[in-house]
Coordinates of C-alpha atoms (C1' of nucleotides) in Angstrom, one line a residue:
Chain O
M6 CA 21.2 -28.5 -20.1
A7 CA 21.0 -24.8 -19.4
Q8 CA 24.9 -24.1 -20.1
P9 CA 26.4 -23.0 -16.2
L10 CA 26.1 -20.1 -15.2
D11 CA 29.1 -17.6 -14.9
L12 CA 29.0 -15.9 -11.7
S13 CA 31.9 -13.5 -12.5
N14 CA 29.4 -12.1 -14.8
Y15 CA 26.5 -12.5 -13.6
L16 CA 25.3 -9.6 -12.5
P17 CA 22.9 -10.3 -10.1
Y18 CA 26.6 -12.1 -8.4
L19 CA 27.7 -8.8 -9.4
I20 CA 26.1 -6.5 -7.9
N21 CA 25.8 -8.3 -4.2
R22 CA 29.5 -8.9 -4.0
V23 CA 30.3 -5.0 -4.6
G24 CA 27.1 -4.4 -1.7
F25 CA 29.0 -6.6 0.4
A26 CA 31.8 -4.4 0.2
L27 CA 30.5 -1.5 0.9
V28 CA 28.1 -3.0 3.2
E29 CA 31.4 -3.7 5.3
N30 CA 34.0 -0.9 3.9
F31 CA 31.8 1.8 5.9
T32 CA 30.6 -0.2 8.9
A33 CA 34.2 0.0 9.3
A34 CA 35.1 2.9 8.1
A35 CA 32.9 4.7 10.1
D36 CA 33.0 2.8 12.9
L37 CA 29.6 2.2 13.5
K38 CA 29.5 0.0 16.4
K39 CA 30.6 3.1 18.5
S40 CA 27.9 5.3 18.0
G41 CA 25.3 2.2 18.9
L42 CA 25.1 1.6 15.1
T43 CA 23.8 -0.8 12.5
I44 CA 23.9 -1.0 9.2
D45 CA 20.6 -0.1 8.3
M46 CA 19.8 2.4 10.9
W47 CA 22.8 4.5 9.4
R48 CA 19.7 3.4 6.2
V49 CA 16.9 5.4 8.0
L50 CA 19.0 8.0 8.8
A51 CA 20.2 9.1 6.1
A52 CA 16.6 8.2 4.3
L53 CA 15.4 10.9 7.0
S54 CA 18.5 13.0 6.7
N55 CA 17.6 13.4 3.0
R56 CA 14.1 13.1 2.3
G57 CA 12.7 14.7 5.4
E58 CA 10.2 13.0 8.2
Q59 CA 8.9 10.8 7.1
R60 CA 6.6 7.5 7.3
Q61 CA 7.6 4.1 9.0
V62 CA 6.4 2.6 5.1
D63 CA 8.3 5.0 3.6
L64 CA 11.5 4.4 4.9
S65 CA 10.7 0.9 4.6
G66 CA 10.3 0.8 1.3
M67 CA 13.2 2.8 1.0
T68 CA 15.2 0.8 2.7
S69 CA 13.8 -2.1 1.9
I70 CA 13.8 -2.9 5.7
D71 CA 10.9 -4.7 6.9
V72 CA 8.0 -3.2 8.1
S73 CA 7.9 -5.5 11.4
T74 CA 11.8 -4.9 11.4
M75 CA 11.3 -1.1 10.8
S76 CA 9.1 -0.5 13.9
R77 CA 11.5 -2.4 16.5
L78 CA 14.6 -0.4 14.8
V79 CA 12.6 2.7 15.3
S80 CA 12.0 1.9 18.3
R81 CA 16.2 1.6 19.5
L82 CA 17.0 4.7 17.3
V83 CA 14.0 6.9 19.2
R84 CA 15.4 4.9 22.4
L85 CA 18.9 5.9 20.7
G86 CA 17.4 10.2 20.7
C87 CA 18.0 10.2 16.9
V88 CA 14.8 10.4 15.9
T89 CA 11.3 11.2 17.2
R90 CA 8.1 9.0 16.7
S91 CA 4.6 10.5 16.7
R92 CA 1.3 9.9 15.4
S93 CA -0.1 11.9 12.5
E94 CA -1.8 14.2 12.3
K95 CA -3.7 13.8 9.2
S96 CA -3.5 9.7 9.8
S97 CA -3.5 8.3 13.2
R98 CA -3.1 4.9 12.0
E99 CA -0.3 6.0 10.7
V100 CA 3.4 7.7 12.7
V101 CA 5.9 10.7 11.1
V102 CA 9.7 9.5 11.7
A103 CA 12.0 12.7 12.0
I104 CA 15.8 13.7 12.8
T105 CA 16.7 14.8 16.4
P106 CA 19.3 17.6 16.5
K107 CA 21.9 14.2 18.0
G108 CA 21.0 11.9 15.1
R109 CA 21.7 15.4 12.7
A110 CA 24.9 15.1 14.4
L111 CA 25.8 12.0 13.9
M112 CA 25.0 12.5 10.1
Q113 CA 27.5 15.0 9.8
R114 CA 30.7 12.5 11.0
L115 CA 29.1 10.2 9.1
I116 CA 28.3 11.7 5.3
P117 CA 31.6 12.9 4.5
I118 CA 32.5 8.7 5.3
A119 CA 29.5 7.9 3.5
R120 CA 31.2 10.4 0.4
E121 CA 34.8 8.8 1.4
L122 CA 33.5 5.4 1.2
E123 CA 31.9 5.9 -3.1
R124 CA 34.9 8.1 -3.7
T125 CA 36.9 4.7 -2.7
A126 CA 34.7 2.3 -4.3
S127 CA 35.2 4.4 -8.3
A128 CA 38.3 5.1 -8.0
G129 CA 40.6 4.5 -10.8
L130 CA 36.8 5.4 -13.0
S131 CA 36.4 8.4 -14.9
A132 CA 33.8 10.9 -13.0
K133 CA 31.7 10.5 -16.3
E134 CA 32.4 6.1 -15.9
L135 CA 30.9 6.9 -12.6
A136 CA 28.1 8.7 -13.7
V137 CA 27.6 5.9 -16.7
A138 CA 27.6 2.7 -13.5
K139 CA 25.0 5.5 -11.6
S140 CA 22.9 5.5 -14.1
L141 CA 22.5 2.5 -15.4
L142 CA 21.5 1.5 -11.7
A143 CA 18.9 3.7 -11.5
R144 CA 17.3 2.3 -15.3
M145 CA 17.8 -1.7 -13.5
Y146 CA 15.7 -0.9 -10.8
K147 CA 13.1 1.4 -13.1
N148 CA 12.8 -1.6 -14.4
F149 CA 11.8 -3.5 -11.8
A150 CA 9.7 -0.4 -9.9
P151 CA 6.8 -0.2 -12.4
Chain C
M28 CA 28.3 21.5 7.8
A29 CA 28.4 18.4 5.5
Q30 CA 26.0 18.6 2.5
P31 CA 22.9 16.4 3.1
L32 CA 23.5 13.1 0.9
D33 CA 21.0 12.5 -1.8
L34 CA 20.4 9.7 -1.9
S35 CA 19.8 9.1 -5.3
N36 CA 22.4 9.6 -6.4
Y37 CA 24.4 8.0 -4.2
L38 CA 26.1 4.4 -5.9
P39 CA 26.0 2.3 -2.3
Y40 CA 21.5 3.3 -2.0
L41 CA 21.5 2.4 -5.6
I42 CA 23.4 -0.3 -5.3
N43 CA 21.7 -1.7 -2.5
R44 CA 18.5 -1.3 -4.4
V45 CA 19.0 -3.1 -7.3
G46 CA 20.6 -5.4 -5.4
F47 CA 17.2 -5.9 -3.2
A48 CA 15.2 -5.6 -6.2
L49 CA 17.0 -8.6 -7.7
V50 CA 16.4 -10.9 -4.7
E51 CA 13.1 -10.3 -4.2
N52 CA 12.1 -11.3 -7.8
F53 CA 14.5 -14.5 -8.4
T54 CA 13.0 -15.8 -5.2
A55 CA 9.2 -15.0 -6.6
A56 CA 10.2 -16.2 -9.8
A57 CA 12.1 -19.7 -9.2
D58 CA 9.4 -20.0 -6.5
L59 CA 12.3 -20.8 -4.1
K60 CA 9.9 -21.2 -1.3
K61 CA 8.7 -24.4 -3.6
S62 CA 12.1 -26.3 -3.4
G63 CA 12.8 -25.2 0.3
L64 CA 15.7 -22.9 -0.7
T65 CA 16.7 -18.7 -0.2
I66 CA 18.2 -16.8 -1.6
D67 CA 21.5 -18.0 -0.2
M68 CA 21.1 -21.8 -0.5
W69 CA 21.1 -20.6 -3.8
R70 CA 23.6 -18.7 -4.5
V71 CA 25.9 -21.6 -2.6
L72 CA 24.1 -24.4 -5.1
A73 CA 25.7 -21.4 -7.9
A74 CA 28.9 -21.6 -6.1
L75 CA 28.9 -25.3 -6.7
S76 CA 27.6 -25.2 -9.5
N77 CA 29.8 -23.0 -11.2
R78 CA 32.7 -23.3 -10.1
G79 CA 33.0 -27.5 -8.3
E80 CA 33.5 -28.8 -5.9
Q81 CA 34.5 -25.9 -2.6
R82 CA 35.7 -26.0 1.1
Q83 CA 32.7 -24.0 3.4
V84 CA 35.8 -21.7 3.9
D85 CA 35.6 -20.6 -0.3
L86 CA 32.0 -20.4 -0.5
S87 CA 31.8 -18.5 2.6
G88 CA 33.7 -15.5 1.3
M89 CA 31.9 -16.2 -2.7
T90 CA 28.8 -15.8 -1.4
S91 CA 29.4 -13.3 1.9
I92 CA 28.1 -15.7 4.0
D93 CA 29.4 -16.5 7.3
V94 CA 31.3 -18.9 8.1
S95 CA 29.5 -20.4 11.2
T96 CA 25.9 -19.7 9.3
M97 CA 27.3 -21.4 6.2
S98 CA 27.8 -24.3 8.4
R99 CA 24.5 -24.7 9.7
L100 CA 23.7 -23.8 5.5
V101 CA 25.1 -26.7 4.5
S102 CA 23.7 -28.5 6.6
R103 CA 20.3 -28.2 6.1
L104 CA 21.3 -28.4 1.8
V105 CA 22.4 -31.8 2.7
R106 CA 19.4 -32.3 4.7
L107 CA 17.4 -31.9 1.6
G108 CA 19.9 -34.0 -1.0
C109 CA 21.0 -31.2 -3.2
V110 CA 24.9 -31.7 -1.9
T111 CA 27.2 -33.2 0.1
R112 CA 30.1 -32.8 3.3
S113 CA 32.3 -35.4 3.4
R114 CA 36.3 -34.3 4.9
S115 CA 39.8 -33.4 2.2
E116 CA 41.7 -36.1 1.7
K117 CA 45.2 -33.6 2.0
S118 CA 43.6 -31.5 5.7
S119 CA 41.5 -33.4 7.4
R120 CA 40.2 -29.9 9.2
E121 CA 38.3 -29.1 6.2
V122 CA 35.6 -30.0 4.4
V123 CA 34.9 -30.6 1.0
V124 CA 31.0 -29.4 -0.7
A125 CA 29.9 -30.8 -3.8
I126 CA 26.8 -30.5 -5.4
T127 CA 24.5 -33.6 -6.3
P128 CA 22.6 -34.8 -9.0
K129 CA 19.2 -33.8 -7.4
G130 CA 21.5 -30.4 -6.8
R131 CA 22.1 -30.3 -9.8
A132 CA 19.0 -31.3 -11.5
L133 CA 17.4 -28.8 -9.3
M134 CA 19.8 -25.8 -11.2
Q135 CA 19.4 -27.3 -13.8
R136 CA 15.5 -25.2 -13.5
L137 CA 16.6 -22.1 -11.4
I138 CA 19.6 -21.0 -14.2
P139 CA 16.8 -20.5 -16.5
I140 CA 14.8 -18.4 -13.8
A141 CA 18.5 -16.9 -13.7
R142 CA 19.5 -15.8 -16.7
E143 CA 16.1 -14.4 -17.6
L144 CA 15.9 -12.0 -14.6
E145 CA 19.1 -10.8 -15.6
R146 CA 17.3 -10.1 -19.1
T147 CA 14.7 -7.8 -16.6
A148 CA 17.1 -6.3 -15.4
S149 CA 18.5 -4.9 -18.5
A150 CA 15.4 -4.3 -19.9
G151 CA 16.1 -1.5 -21.8
L152 CA 19.8 -1.5 -21.9
S153 CA 21.7 -2.5 -25.1
A154 CA 24.0 -5.5 -24.7
K155 CA 27.1 -3.1 -24.7
E156 CA 25.7 -0.9 -21.8
L157 CA 24.9 -4.0 -20.1
A158 CA 28.7 -5.1 -20.5
V159 CA 29.3 -1.5 -19.5
A160 CA 27.9 -1.7 -16.2
K161 CA 29.6 -5.6 -14.9
S162 CA 32.5 -3.5 -16.3
L163 CA 32.3 -0.9 -13.4
L164 CA 30.9 -3.0 -10.8
A165 CA 33.5 -5.4 -11.2
R166 CA 36.2 -2.7 -11.2
M167 CA 34.7 -1.9 -8.0
Y168 CA 34.7 -4.7 -5.9
K169 CA 38.3 -4.8 -7.7
N170 CA 38.9 -1.1 -5.2
F171 CA 37.8 -3.0 -2.4
A172 CA 39.6 -6.9 -2.6
P173 CA 43.6 -5.5 -2.2
Chain D
dC7 C1' -24.9 6.1 6.0
dT8 C1' -22.8 1.9 6.6
dA9 C1' -20.1 -2.0 5.0
dC10 C1' -16.7 -3.9 4.2
dA11 C1' -11.3 -3.5 1.8
dA12 C1' -7.3 -1.0 2.6
dC13 C1' -3.7 0.7 4.9
dT14 C1' -0.4 1.7 9.2
dA15 C1' 1.6 -0.6 12.4
dT16 C1' 2.7 -3.8 16.3
dT17 C1' 3.5 -7.5 18.9
dG18 C1' 3.8 -13.2 19.3
dC19 C1' 6.6 -16.7 17.7
dA20 C1' 9.9 -19.5 15.9
dA21 C1' 13.7 -20.1 13.1
dA22 C1' 17.8 -17.8 11.8
dC23 C1' 21.8 -14.7 12.1
dG24 C1' 26.7 -13.3 14.0
dC25 C1' 29.9 -13.2 17.1
dA26 C1' 32.7 -15.8 20.7
dA27 C1' 34.8 -19.8 21.8
dC28 C1' 36.6 -24.0 21.7
dA29 C1' 38.1 -28.3 19.2
dA30 C1' 41.6 -29.8 15.6
dT31 C1' 44.7 -29.7 12.3
dT32 C1' 48.1 -27.4 9.6
dG33 C1' 51.6 -24.0 8.9
dC34 C1' 56.2 -21.9 10.4
dC35 C1' 59.6 -20.6 12.2
dA36 C1' 63.0 -20.8 15.0
Chain Q
dT12 C1' 62.7 -30.9 15.9
dG13 C1' 59.2 -28.4 19.0
dG14 C1' 56.3 -25.4 20.0
dC15 C1' 52.8 -21.5 18.8
dA16 C1' 50.8 -19.2 15.1
dA17 C1' 46.9 -19.4 12.0
dT18 C1' 43.5 -22.0 10.1
dT19 C1' 39.4 -24.7 9.8
dG20 C1' 35.0 -25.8 11.5
dT21 C1' 31.2 -27.1 14.3
dT22 C1' 28.7 -25.0 19.0
dG23 C1' 27.3 -22.3 22.5
dC24 C1' 24.1 -18.1 23.2
dG25 C1' 21.7 -13.6 22.9
dT26 C1' 19.9 -11.0 19.3
dT27 C1' 17.5 -10.4 14.8
dT28 C1' 14.6 -11.4 12.1
dG29 C1' 10.4 -12.1 8.7
dC30 C1' 5.9 -13.9 9.2
dA31 C1' 1.5 -14.3 10.6
dA32 C1' -2.4 -12.5 13.5
dT33 C1' -4.1 -8.4 15.1
dA34 C1' -6.1 -3.5 16.2
dG35 C1' -6.6 0.6 15.2
dT36 C1' -7.8 3.9 11.4
dT37 C1' -9.0 5.4 6.5
dG38 C1' -10.9 5.1 2.1
dT39 C1' -15.4 3.3 -0.5
dA40 C1' -18.3 0.8 -2.9
dG41 C1' -23.0 0.4 -2.6

DNA sequence: CTACAACTATTGCAAACGCAACAATTGCCA
DNA sequence: TGGCAATTGTTGCGTTTGCAATAGTTGTAG
């Protein structure tokens, strides 16, 4: 007879809860709807802005979005003028997605809001505690990615 | 000119990443498909198993699942025989969702796997570090709740 | 060099989602 | 008490999702 799970002390539950709160808060604070963006589009733009142009499969890996969804999502971002999609030079089965000036301008508006979100989430935590939290999360992730 | 976001050191990104890894790992390890469950159904059953019978709106709050989705999700769980849905006695606009013996039996199989998931995620972390991680996540959540 | 496996992206399709509208009930305050 | 706002759940509807199948390309073993 397994003991019941105490959810309020169960790691996956705690993470899911905070994750949703972060999404909700950011979506509202950044007023993503106004820009015609979803949270997933934001993630793709953030990845492109941070790591430069990438293949769809790489974006998929970074954001945990399915490749078929990514294909359609990039199409929408192209339609919005935030990214370009072009055939790779080194391999014509790949495409390369890159952020446009318009996409970059959007990020200039959103990044400060994203930073503010992190501050809100970590209010009452010392800088050291926030760093510890990040470090622990990074170590947890590694436990799945070997 | 805002500085670019360093994703690998950005809290929401780290949480999203670990969250997805947890879902993926658990779905596979528990072979949810075999039981006809989705991860959201698991969450609902876990909430019921942990906190006892609840209204749909409460389950919705606990799991971050939209109320309309919850309505249909409970219907599916009823069809599977894992929960019952009945009108509340104190308020006839509310329904009360409760887990059934069959649902409980399912949980007996899944809970050990859930515990194992937590161990996998926290491999290489001391018990104290895991406790710290949970505590920090709980504090972060509170920053959004009030 | 050839054949076959792996990789990358796209599309078809059924299922699931979320918002908005609605119905039914309850709470509240004036 | 009467009426109006809030709560709870369900359904309609258009959109989105993820899996599977497909096409096209590249890598590789023999």
